[in-house]
Amino acid sequence: MVKEGDQVVESINKNVKSIIRIKERNPFTDETSFYGMGIVISKEGLMATDRKTVLLTNIYTAILSDGSAVTVVPQAIDKQTNFILFKAVMPDKSSIVFTPASLADSDLKLGQTVIS
């Protein structure tokens, strides 16, 4: 018998390498703050998170699951879905590897559990 709690844990473990933390730094005050959590959605470094205010003067950094950090820039804001996409700015000869999240591709049914 498979329990729902076990499936939730399995889903999180399957995607833990795709979870990122985004920080933003104000270059004028040098103040750094937590922007939000998100996920890697492509091997090229595209990342998605909840939409918040983005200041074009601020510098955004994604902290990956292994602790490495990469500068990211806002790419697209979708006001209908409340998501923002960031793209990694890769330095030359970077050894950073992005692990995209494993997303479900199925039709949901009323009563099913969704993990986000």
Coordinates of C-alpha atoms in Angstrom, one line a residue:
M1 CA 0.0 0.0 0.0
V2 CA 1.4 3.4 -1.1
K3 CA 0.7 6.2 1.3
E4 CA 0.2 9.8 0.1
G5 CA 2.8 11.1 2.6
D6 CA 5.4 8.7 1.1
Q7 CA 4.6 10.0 -2.4
V8 CA 5.1 13.6 -1.2
V9 CA 8.5 12.7 0.3
E10 CA 9.5 10.9 -2.9
S11 CA 8.5 13.8 -5.1
I12 CA 10.5 16.3 -2.9
N13 CA 13.6 14.0 -2.9
K14 CA 13.3 13.6 -6.7
N15 CA 13.5 17.4 -7.2
V16 CA 15.7 18.6 -4.3
K17 CA 18.6 19.3 -6.7
S18 CA 16.3 21.6 -8.6
I19 CA 15.3 23.9 -5.7
I20 CA 17.0 27.3 -5.6
R21 CA 17.0 30.3 -3.3
I22 CA 17.2 33.7 -4.9
K23 CA 18.7 36.7 -3.2
E24 CA 18.6 40.3 -4.3
R25 CA 21.2 43.0 -3.6
N26 CA 20.8 46.7 -3.8
P27 CA 24.0 48.0 -5.4
F28 CA 23.5 51.4 -3.9
T29 CA 23.2 50.4 -0.3
D30 CA 24.9 47.0 -0.6
E31 CA 21.9 45.5 1.3
T32 CA 21.1 41.9 0.5
S33 CA 17.8 40.3 1.1
F34 CA 16.0 37.0 0.4
Y35 CA 13.8 37.3 -2.7
G36 CA 12.2 33.8 -2.8
M37 CA 12.5 30.1 -3.6
G38 CA 12.1 28.6 -7.0
I39 CA 13.0 25.7 -9.3
V40 CA 15.3 25.1 -12.2
I41 CA 13.3 24.3 -15.3
S42 CA 16.0 23.9 -17.9
K43 CA 19.6 22.6 -18.3
E44 CA 20.4 26.1 -19.7
G45 CA 19.7 27.7 -16.4
L46 CA 16.1 29.0 -16.8
M47 CA 14.5 29.2 -13.3
A48 CA 10.9 30.0 -12.2
T49 CA 9.7 31.5 -9.0
D50 CA 6.7 33.4 -7.6
R51 CA 6.4 36.9 -9.1
K52 CA 7.4 39.8 -6.9
T53 CA 8.5 43.3 -7.6
V54 CA 11.7 43.3 -9.6
L55 CA 14.0 46.3 -9.5
L56 CA 16.1 46.5 -12.6
T57 CA 18.9 48.2 -10.6
N58 CA 19.1 45.2 -8.2
I59 CA 21.5 42.3 -8.7
Y60 CA 19.9 38.8 -8.4
T61 CA 21.7 35.6 -7.4
A62 CA 20.5 32.1 -7.3
I63 CA 21.9 29.7 -4.7
L64 CA 21.8 26.1 -6.0
S65 CA 21.3 23.0 -3.9
D66 CA 25.0 22.4 -3.8
G67 CA 25.7 25.9 -2.4
S68 CA 27.1 27.3 -5.6
A69 CA 25.9 30.8 -6.6
V70 CA 25.1 32.2 -10.1
T71 CA 23.9 35.6 -11.1
V72 CA 20.5 35.6 -12.7
V73 CA 18.5 38.2 -14.6
P74 CA 14.7 38.5 -15.0
Q75 CA 13.5 37.2 -18.4
A76 CA 9.7 37.3 -18.3
I77 CA 6.9 38.1 -15.9
D78 CA 3.6 36.4 -16.4
K79 CA 1.0 38.5 -14.5
Q80 CA -1.7 35.9 -15.3
T81 CA 0.1 33.0 -13.6
N82 CA 2.0 35.0 -11.1
F83 CA 5.4 33.5 -12.2
I84 CA 8.6 35.2 -13.1
L85 CA 11.4 33.5 -15.1
F86 CA 15.1 34.2 -14.4
K87 CA 18.0 33.1 -16.6
A88 CA 21.5 32.3 -15.3
V89 CA 24.4 34.5 -16.5
M90 CA 27.1 31.9 -17.0
P91 CA 30.7 32.9 -16.5
D92 CA 33.3 31.6 -19.0
K93 CA 34.4 28.0 -18.3
S94 CA 31.8 27.6 -15.6
S95 CA 31.4 24.1 -14.1
I96 CA 27.8 24.8 -12.8
V97 CA 25.4 22.1 -13.9
F98 CA 21.6 22.8 -13.7
T99 CA 19.2 19.9 -12.8
P100 CA 15.7 20.7 -14.1
A101 CA 12.8 19.7 -12.0
S102 CA 10.8 16.7 -12.9
L103 CA 7.3 18.0 -13.6
A104 CA 4.1 15.9 -14.0
D105 CA 2.5 15.9 -17.4
S106 CA -1.0 14.6 -16.7
D107 CA -4.6 15.8 -16.4
L108 CA -5.5 16.5 -12.8
K109 CA -8.7 15.1 -11.4
L110 CA -10.8 16.7 -8.7
G111 CA -9.5 15.6 -5.3
Q112 CA -5.9 14.9 -6.3
T113 CA -3.0 16.3 -4.4
V114 CA -0.8 18.8 -6.1
I115 CA 2.7 19.7 -4.7
S116 CA 4.2 23.0 -5.5

